[in-house]
Amino acid sequence: MTIAVLPLGTTFSRRFLLPTCRVGASKWLSRASLPRRYSTAVPGGNVEDLNRTRNIGIIAHIDAGKTTTTERMLYYSGFTRRIGDVDDGSTVTDFLPAERARGITIQSAAITFHWPPQQEESSNSLTLEDVDKKGLPRSAVSHTINLIDTPGHADFTFEVLRSLRILDGAVCILDGVAGVEAQTEQVWRQASTYGIPRIAFVNKLDREGAAFGRTVKEIGARLGGWPAVCQIPWFEGGDGKLQGVGDVISLQGLLWELGGDGKKISVSNLSTLEQSDRQFADELKKARIALVELLSEHDDTMVENFLEHDEDHLAVKPIEILESLRRCLLGDIKNKIIPTFAGASFRNIGVQPLLDAVVNLLPSPLERPDPEISINNVICGLNEYLEGKAMVGTSSGSQKGKKGVVPRSKPATSLQKLEACALAFKVVSDAKRGVLVYARIYSGILHRNALLFNTNLQISERVPRLLKMYASDAVEQESVSAGHIAVFVGLKYARTGDTLISYTGNKQSPPEPLNTLQLRPINVPPPVFFSSVEPHSLSEEKNLQTCLALLLREDPSLRVTQDEDSGQTLLSGMGELHLEIARDRLVGDFKAKASMGNIEIGYRECITGASSTTSKVFDKEIAGRKGKAGCEAIVEPLAEEQETQQNRDDHVYTQTVDGNRITIELPNIGEKKGKQADDMFPAHLSIDMVKNALLAGGLAALARGPKYQFPLHGVDVKLRFDLEQHLFGTETTASAISAAARLATQSALWEVSSSSGLMEPVMNVSISVQESALGSVVHDISSSRGGHVVSLDDDASSSSSTESEESNTVDVSKIYAPRDPFEPSSSQSVSASLSATNQSRTISAKVPLKEMVGYLKHLRSITGGRGTFVMSVDRFEKMGSQREKAILAEIRGI
């Protein structure tokens, strides 16, 4: 048998095949190796196979190195010719002026590239089927990667949420010095709600104080999964500078040229490592044994492979380990196993193997669960419906008595004409191209000039231009297929969360029930800060309103309201930085001639008693036309358990908006739907128009409380529109119905105004401090700031885990982690060091938002500059009488 051994200094640029060899008593069987192709040749061709597509996101705590890692990915893939730098403001993905000025990501940026880089050679003609037959990993062929770099700051949580909504997988980047931070836990939980498979990359291992072993332990303790260590850091001399990583899967050492651009990598096999760095080779073997053992506990196929190799951990084939990791990652219990990698992006170490892991481990669009849709009030999967497996009813009279049954002929025909279905997840106003609508295509092929029907707004728009975005650059497309991200240019009305379908029928809108098809929407969190916005002159008022409309279409987590007393325009957002960025965008990018006032807290008003039935008739001229309509209203406090309840009666419609529930009752409709229901109204009205008008009237009344003029929260509004009492022929317009609903709701609110109270936002706060400052911070939160501590350290992570992760308890003592270079001794375990006095502790607390304004400066003063915190809205809570008086006095300047 011939043994091929490359010396430590061997470099490669395209492919390296692991030799067949024998080390000690281990039986290294003849096996297909892991090809590594890190060449940066200019991409050529076009990979559109969905199996070779990855829609991934980069998620992390702020300043963990997301954008730095993304810039290296683009450079090594051949997409860019130089490495962008966050400090220099030369990054591709952070292209907004505010992002480059502040050195943070504000908007999620989408970019497409290929990994491994596409080649102009015959080897690129390999298919995944060829790769599978040859026992090679998926990274042996080029894949299309649609990557989204997301913000890390808590104020831009919605930007992360709308990106997560359309991802198939994610890379969670961890700071090797700080470990698992508070925002890391929060974004991890958000990804769990969408069931997104994730791999972890421990970054910044070149920094002083970096601890890969400790971070691995924290992954298990705080993220609720078993870290599968796939790489270990390789330090010069065992505890010197980071020089490379040990690949546990292939049992190779990857050594980067120090000070280089990261393209020159030396690869050494295990036998070479045992001669040159025995200590590192021994640790690599320990890591391989631990990895095989961990996978064997969760994957039966790995147990079979292990037994086939005579229970030799080192003899298990790399491809078998990769496939086992993939099965664990994409299986029924997602993220029970967390593949963990190592590197230092700023030093250009570890990024190429991370890209290999993205291709080898994360799913293609075809491997993700069927996207959830709502169609005609039936919840099912999109593909389930398109394949005719879902039972969805129509309003056809012939189907009476067969609710839930689809007539075969008509839907079959309409489904054949459904060309594509997409979800708009982001809207951006571009100075050169106009409004850009980012959308994930979930089915079919969407063509340029296609007519798109918006099922949320019930309108049609034609898309004249179709783009694929490469950060701030764009490439024109004739069509975009399912599984990819497209950008529409020229849409005037589409918003974030809207479902867009392309239908080739003769009609402007598709037939029922296709016109009700909606993909799972993106939830918008409530704003908690607000600031007044004033134009510099009356002549600038119209332009300001236009600019604000653009800003709100871009970012739905912003809100604009009008103060009826002062006439001021109020802009509300998620945090102080959020509103500062909105101001910069409004004035700097949209050129609005306006100024913003001080940022203030958005309080809410609540009621504590129920009103009687209040009936109002609106009878006035609207725009020179007589309008007349009536409505009945009842208001009462909304119990927490009622917030998500939905009424199933056919003539009753409920919707929860901003913590209030509005129930609309149309008693004359009965079981009639669709055209039969529309026939009950005059020709100029339809049931949908009436429902929308009543909803708009109720929301208008709730925008301003009867006692303190703050928006109302926790109110249950019941609106009743009786066709016999409240409909007055052609005089009853949608505007009149909306006005009648507003008057009736306002009247009911005034009836209970004496019992109104004031509510304030209470925040979920996660504070990271050193052990020595723990007592001071806990005392400050509990006494001075009126909050209460929920838990510390491990309790915080477990209490905030999702239900699926709570069932996966992780014994930290059983987690394998290599010894960190600066550990006091090899006998002292990483688990024990976690409780050292200089170790970071996490405090989970609930604190009123008012007490958290400017808290960072105070926290740093009592922690010696080492404390950090993140917070998110938990709920609105009614104040006590004394606190209410104090807050009102402060607001009124008394």
Coordinates of C-alpha atoms in Angstrom, one line a residue, residues 256-624:
W256 CA -2.9 29.7 7.6
E257 CA 0.0 31.9 6.6
L258 CA 0.3 34.5 9.4
G259 CA -0.3 38.0 8.1
G260 CA -1.5 36.9 4.7
D261 CA -4.9 37.3 3.1
G262 CA -6.0 33.8 4.1
K263 CA -5.6 32.1 0.7
K264 CA -2.5 30.1 1.5
I265 CA -3.4 27.2 3.7
S266 CA -1.1 24.3 4.6
V267 CA -2.7 20.9 5.3
S268 CA -1.2 18.2 7.4
N269 CA -2.6 14.8 8.1
L270 CA -2.6 13.1 11.5
S271 CA 0.6 11.2 11.0
T272 CA 2.4 14.4 10.1
L273 CA 0.9 16.2 13.1
E274 CA 2.0 13.4 15.5
Q275 CA 5.6 14.1 14.5
S276 CA 5.5 17.9 14.4
D277 CA 3.0 18.7 17.2
R278 CA 2.2 15.7 19.3
Q279 CA 0.1 17.6 21.9
F280 CA -2.2 19.0 19.2
A281 CA -2.5 15.6 17.4
D282 CA -3.5 14.0 20.7
E283 CA -6.2 16.7 21.3
L284 CA -7.4 16.2 17.7
K285 CA -7.9 12.5 18.4
K286 CA -9.7 13.2 21.6
A287 CA -12.0 15.6 19.8
R288 CA -12.7 12.9 17.1
I289 CA -13.6 10.3 19.7
A290 CA -15.9 12.8 21.5
L291 CA -17.6 13.7 18.2
V292 CA -18.3 10.1 17.2
E293 CA -19.6 9.3 20.6
L294 CA -21.9 12.3 20.6
L295 CA -23.3 11.5 17.2
S296 CA -23.8 7.8 18.2
E297 CA -26.1 9.0 21.0
H298 CA -28.4 10.7 18.5
D299 CA -28.0 8.9 15.2
D300 CA -28.5 5.1 14.8
T301 CA -26.7 5.1 11.4
M302 CA -23.6 6.4 13.1
V303 CA -23.7 3.5 15.5
E304 CA -23.8 1.1 12.6
N305 CA -20.9 2.9 10.9
F306 CA -18.9 2.8 14.2
L307 CA -19.5 -1.0 14.5
E308 CA -18.6 -1.6 10.9
H309 CA -15.2 0.0 11.6
D310 CA -14.5 -2.4 14.6
E311 CA -15.5 0.4 17.1
D312 CA -12.5 2.5 16.0
H313 CA -13.4 6.2 16.3
L314 CA -10.6 7.3 14.1
A315 CA -11.5 4.9 11.3
V316 CA -15.0 6.3 10.8
K317 CA -15.1 7.9 7.3
P318 CA -15.3 11.8 7.2
I319 CA -18.2 11.6 4.8
E320 CA -20.1 9.4 7.3
I321 CA -19.5 11.9 10.0
L322 CA -20.7 14.8 7.8
E323 CA -23.9 12.9 6.8
S324 CA -24.5 12.0 10.5
L325 CA -24.1 15.7 11.5
R326 CA -26.6 16.6 8.7
R327 CA -29.1 14.0 9.8
C328 CA -28.9 15.3 13.4
L329 CA -29.1 18.9 12.3
L330 CA -32.1 18.5 10.0
G331 CA -33.9 15.7 11.9
D332 CA -37.1 15.8 14.0
I333 CA -35.4 17.3 17.0
K334 CA -33.7 20.3 15.4
N335 CA -30.6 21.9 17.0
K336 CA -30.2 19.2 19.6
I337 CA -26.8 18.9 18.0
I338 CA -24.9 22.2 17.3
P339 CA -22.0 21.7 14.9
T340 CA -19.3 24.1 16.2
F341 CA -16.3 25.6 14.3
A342 CA -13.4 27.8 15.2
G343 CA -11.5 30.7 13.7
A344 CA -10.6 34.4 13.7
S345 CA -12.2 36.2 10.7
F346 CA -10.2 39.4 11.1
R347 CA -7.0 37.3 10.9
N348 CA -8.5 35.4 7.9
I349 CA -8.4 32.1 9.7
G350 CA -11.2 29.5 9.4
V351 CA -13.6 31.1 7.0
Q352 CA -13.1 28.7 4.0
P353 CA -13.9 25.6 6.2
L354 CA -16.9 27.4 7.6
L355 CA -18.2 27.9 4.0
D356 CA -17.7 24.2 3.4
A357 CA -19.8 23.5 6.5
V358 CA -22.6 25.8 5.2
V359 CA -22.7 23.7 2.0
N360 CA -22.3 20.3 3.6
L361 CA -24.5 20.7 6.7
L362 CA -27.2 23.4 6.2
P363 CA -30.3 22.5 4.2
S364 CA -31.4 23.4 0.7
P365 CA -34.9 24.9 0.1
L366 CA -36.1 21.4 -0.8
E367 CA -35.2 20.1 2.6
R368 CA -37.1 22.7 4.6
P369 CA -40.6 22.1 5.9
D370 CA -43.6 23.0 3.7
P371 CA -44.2 26.8 4.3
E372 CA -47.4 27.4 6.2
I373 CA -50.2 29.2 4.5
S374 CA -53.7 30.4 5.3
I375 CA -56.3 30.0 2.6
N376 CA -60.0 30.6 3.0
N377 CA -59.4 30.5 6.8
V378 CA -57.8 27.0 6.5
I379 CA -54.2 26.5 7.7
C380 CA -52.1 24.1 5.7
G381 CA -48.8 23.7 3.8
L382 CA -48.3 25.5 0.5
N383 CA -47.1 22.4 -1.4
E384 CA -49.8 20.4 0.4
Y385 CA -52.4 22.7 -1.2
L386 CA -50.7 23.0 -4.6
E387 CA -50.6 19.2 -4.8
G388 CA -54.3 19.0 -4.1
K389 CA -53.9 17.3 -0.7
A390 CA -55.3 20.1 1.4
M391 CA -59.1 20.3 1.9
V392 CA -60.0 23.9 1.3
G393 CA -63.6 25.1 1.0
T394 CA -65.0 27.6 -1.4
S395 CA -68.1 29.9 -1.2
S396 CA -69.7 28.1 -4.2
G397 CA -73.4 27.5 -3.6
S398 CA -73.1 24.0 -5.0
Q399 CA -70.7 23.1 -2.1
K400 CA -73.2 23.9 0.6
G401 CA -73.2 21.2 3.2
K402 CA -69.7 20.0 2.1
K403 CA -67.6 22.5 4.0
G404 CA -63.9 21.8 3.6
V405 CA -64.2 19.9 0.3
V406 CA -62.5 21.3 -2.8
P407 CA -64.4 21.0 -6.1
R408 CA -62.1 19.1 -8.4
S409 CA -62.4 20.9 -11.7
K410 CA -62.2 24.6 -11.0
P411 CA -59.4 24.6 -8.4
A412 CA -57.4 22.2 -10.5
T413 CA -57.6 24.6 -13.4
S414 CA -56.8 27.6 -11.3
L415 CA -53.8 25.9 -9.7
Q416 CA -52.4 25.2 -13.2
K417 CA -52.5 28.9 -13.9
L418 CA -50.7 29.8 -10.6
E419 CA -47.2 30.5 -11.8
A420 CA -45.5 31.6 -8.6
C421 CA -46.0 32.5 -5.0
A422 CA -43.7 34.8 -3.0
L423 CA -43.4 36.6 0.3
A424 CA -42.3 40.2 0.5
F425 CA -40.0 40.4 3.5
K426 CA -38.3 43.7 3.0
V427 CA -38.9 47.1 1.3
V428 CA -36.1 49.5 0.6
S429 CA -36.2 53.0 -0.9
D430 CA -33.2 53.3 -3.2
A431 CA -32.1 56.8 -4.4
K432 CA -31.4 55.5 -8.0
R433 CA -33.8 52.6 -8.5
G434 CA -36.8 53.7 -6.5
V435 CA -38.6 51.4 -4.1
L436 CA -37.1 47.8 -4.1
V437 CA -39.2 45.0 -2.7
Y438 CA -37.2 41.9 -1.6
A439 CA -39.1 38.7 -1.8
R440 CA -38.5 35.0 -1.3
I441 CA -40.0 32.8 -4.1
Y442 CA -41.7 29.8 -2.5
S443 CA -43.1 28.1 -5.6
G444 CA -42.9 28.2 -9.3
I445 CA -41.0 30.7 -11.5
L446 CA -41.6 34.4 -11.4
H447 CA -41.0 36.2 -14.7
R448 CA -40.2 39.9 -15.5
N449 CA -43.4 41.9 -16.4
A450 CA -45.5 39.4 -14.5
L451 CA -48.8 40.6 -13.0
L452 CA -48.6 40.1 -9.3
F453 CA -51.7 39.9 -7.1
N454 CA -51.3 41.0 -3.5
T455 CA -53.6 38.8 -1.5
N456 CA -53.2 41.0 1.6
L457 CA -54.3 44.2 -0.1
Q458 CA -56.4 42.5 -2.9
I459 CA -54.8 44.6 -5.6
S460 CA -52.7 43.7 -8.7
E461 CA -49.4 45.3 -9.8
R462 CA -47.1 44.6 -12.7
V463 CA -43.4 44.1 -12.0
P464 CA -41.5 45.8 -14.9
R465 CA -38.0 44.9 -13.5
L466 CA -36.7 41.9 -11.7
L467 CA -33.3 42.0 -10.0
K468 CA -30.9 39.9 -8.0
M469 CA -29.1 42.0 -5.4
Y470 CA -25.4 41.8 -4.6
A471 CA -25.5 44.1 -1.5
S472 CA -25.9 47.6 -3.1
D473 CA -25.3 46.3 -6.7
A474 CA -28.0 44.7 -8.9
V475 CA -28.2 42.4 -11.8
E476 CA -31.2 42.3 -14.1
Q477 CA -33.1 39.0 -14.3
E478 CA -35.6 37.6 -16.8
S479 CA -37.0 35.2 -14.2
V480 CA -36.3 33.9 -10.7
S481 CA -37.2 30.4 -9.6
A482 CA -38.5 29.0 -6.3
G483 CA -36.0 28.9 -3.4
H484 CA -34.3 32.1 -4.4
I485 CA -34.5 35.7 -3.3
A486 CA -35.7 38.3 -5.9
V487 CA -36.0 42.0 -5.9
F488 CA -39.0 43.7 -7.6
V489 CA -38.7 47.2 -8.9
G490 CA -41.8 49.3 -9.6
L491 CA -44.3 48.0 -7.1
K492 CA -46.2 50.9 -5.5
Y493 CA -48.1 49.2 -2.8
A494 CA -46.4 46.0 -1.6
R495 CA -45.4 46.0 2.0
T496 CA -43.3 43.8 4.3
G497 CA -45.2 40.5 5.0
D498 CA -47.5 40.7 1.9
T499 CA -48.1 37.5 -0.1
L500 CA -47.6 38.0 -3.9
I501 CA -48.8 35.5 -6.4
S502 CA -48.4 35.4 -10.2
Y503 CA -51.5 34.2 -12.0
T504 CA -51.9 33.7 -15.7
G505 CA -55.7 33.8 -15.9
N506 CA -57.7 36.4 -17.9
K507 CA -58.8 38.2 -14.7
Q508 CA -56.9 40.8 -12.8
S509 CA -57.3 38.8 -9.7
P510 CA -57.3 35.0 -9.3
P511 CA -60.5 33.1 -8.4
E512 CA -61.5 32.1 -4.9
P513 CA -59.9 30.6 -2.9
L514 CA -56.5 31.5 -4.5
N515 CA -57.2 35.2 -3.8
T516 CA -57.1 34.5 -0.1
L517 CA -53.8 32.5 -0.1
Q518 CA -51.4 34.1 2.4
L519 CA -48.1 32.9 3.7
R520 CA -47.3 33.1 7.4
P521 CA -47.0 36.9 8.1
I522 CA -44.1 38.6 9.8
N523 CA -45.1 39.8 13.3
V524 CA -44.2 43.4 14.1
P525 CA -43.3 44.1 17.7
P526 CA -44.9 47.2 19.4
P527 CA -42.9 50.5 19.5
V528 CA -42.0 51.8 22.9
F529 CA -40.3 55.2 22.2
F530 CA -41.6 58.2 20.2
S531 CA -40.4 61.6 19.0
S532 CA -42.2 64.5 17.4
V533 CA -41.4 65.3 13.8
E534 CA -42.0 68.9 12.6
P535 CA -41.5 70.3 9.1
H536 CA -39.4 73.5 8.8
S537 CA -42.3 75.3 7.1
L538 CA -45.9 74.6 6.1
S539 CA -44.8 74.2 2.5
E540 CA -42.6 71.2 3.5
E541 CA -45.6 69.4 5.2
K542 CA -46.6 67.4 2.1
N543 CA -43.0 66.3 1.4
L544 CA -42.5 65.3 5.0
Q545 CA -45.6 63.1 4.9
T546 CA -44.4 61.5 1.6
C547 CA -41.0 60.8 3.2
L548 CA -42.6 59.4 6.3
A549 CA -44.7 57.1 4.2
L550 CA -41.6 55.8 2.5
L551 CA -39.9 55.3 5.8
L552 CA -42.8 53.3 7.2
R553 CA -43.0 51.1 4.1
E554 CA -39.3 50.4 4.6
D555 CA -39.5 49.7 8.3
P556 CA -43.0 48.6 9.6
S557 CA -41.7 48.6 13.2
L558 CA -41.9 52.4 13.0
R559 CA -45.3 54.0 13.5
V560 CA -46.6 57.5 12.7
T561 CA -49.5 59.0 14.6
Q562 CA -51.0 62.5 14.8
D563 CA -51.6 64.3 18.1
E564 CA -55.1 65.8 17.8
D565 CA -54.5 68.5 20.4
S566 CA -51.1 69.8 19.3
G567 CA -51.3 68.7 15.7
Q568 CA -47.8 67.2 16.1
T569 CA -46.7 64.2 14.0
L570 CA -45.3 61.5 16.3
L571 CA -42.8 58.9 15.1
S572 CA -42.6 55.8 17.3
G573 CA -39.9 53.1 17.2
M574 CA -38.2 50.2 19.1
G575 CA -35.4 52.1 20.8
E576 CA -33.4 55.3 21.0
L577 CA -30.9 54.2 18.4
H578 CA -33.7 53.0 16.1
L579 CA -35.3 56.5 16.1
E580 CA -31.9 58.2 15.7
I581 CA -31.3 56.1 12.6
A582 CA -34.8 56.9 11.3
R583 CA -34.1 60.6 11.8
D584 CA -30.8 60.2 9.8
R585 CA -32.6 58.4 7.1
L586 CA -35.4 60.9 6.9
V587 CA -33.2 64.0 6.8
G588 CA -30.1 62.6 5.2
D589 CA -31.3 60.1 2.6
F590 CA -34.9 61.3 1.9
K591 CA -33.9 65.0 2.2
A592 CA -36.9 65.9 4.3
K593 CA -36.7 69.4 5.7
A594 CA -37.8 68.6 9.2
S595 CA -36.5 68.3 12.7
M596 CA -37.2 65.8 15.5
G597 CA -37.9 66.5 19.1
N598 CA -36.6 64.7 22.2
I599 CA -37.1 60.9 22.3
E600 CA -39.8 60.0 24.8
I601 CA -41.4 56.8 26.2
G602 CA -44.7 55.6 24.6
Y603 CA -47.1 55.1 27.4
R604 CA -50.5 53.5 27.0
E605 CA -54.0 54.0 28.4
C606 CA -56.2 51.2 29.6
I607 CA -59.8 50.8 30.9
T608 CA -60.8 48.8 33.9
G609 CA -64.6 48.6 33.4
A610 CA -67.1 47.5 30.7
S611 CA -69.4 49.9 28.9
S612 CA -73.0 49.3 28.0
T613 CA -74.1 48.9 24.3
T614 CA -73.6 52.3 22.6
S615 CA -75.2 53.0 19.3
K616 CA -74.3 55.9 17.0
V617 CA -75.4 57.1 13.6
F618 CA -73.1 59.1 11.4
D619 CA -75.1 61.5 9.2
K620 CA -72.9 64.1 7.5
E621 CA -71.5 65.1 4.1
I622 CA -68.1 63.6 3.2
A623 CA -66.3 65.4 0.3
G624 CA -69.6 66.9 -0.9

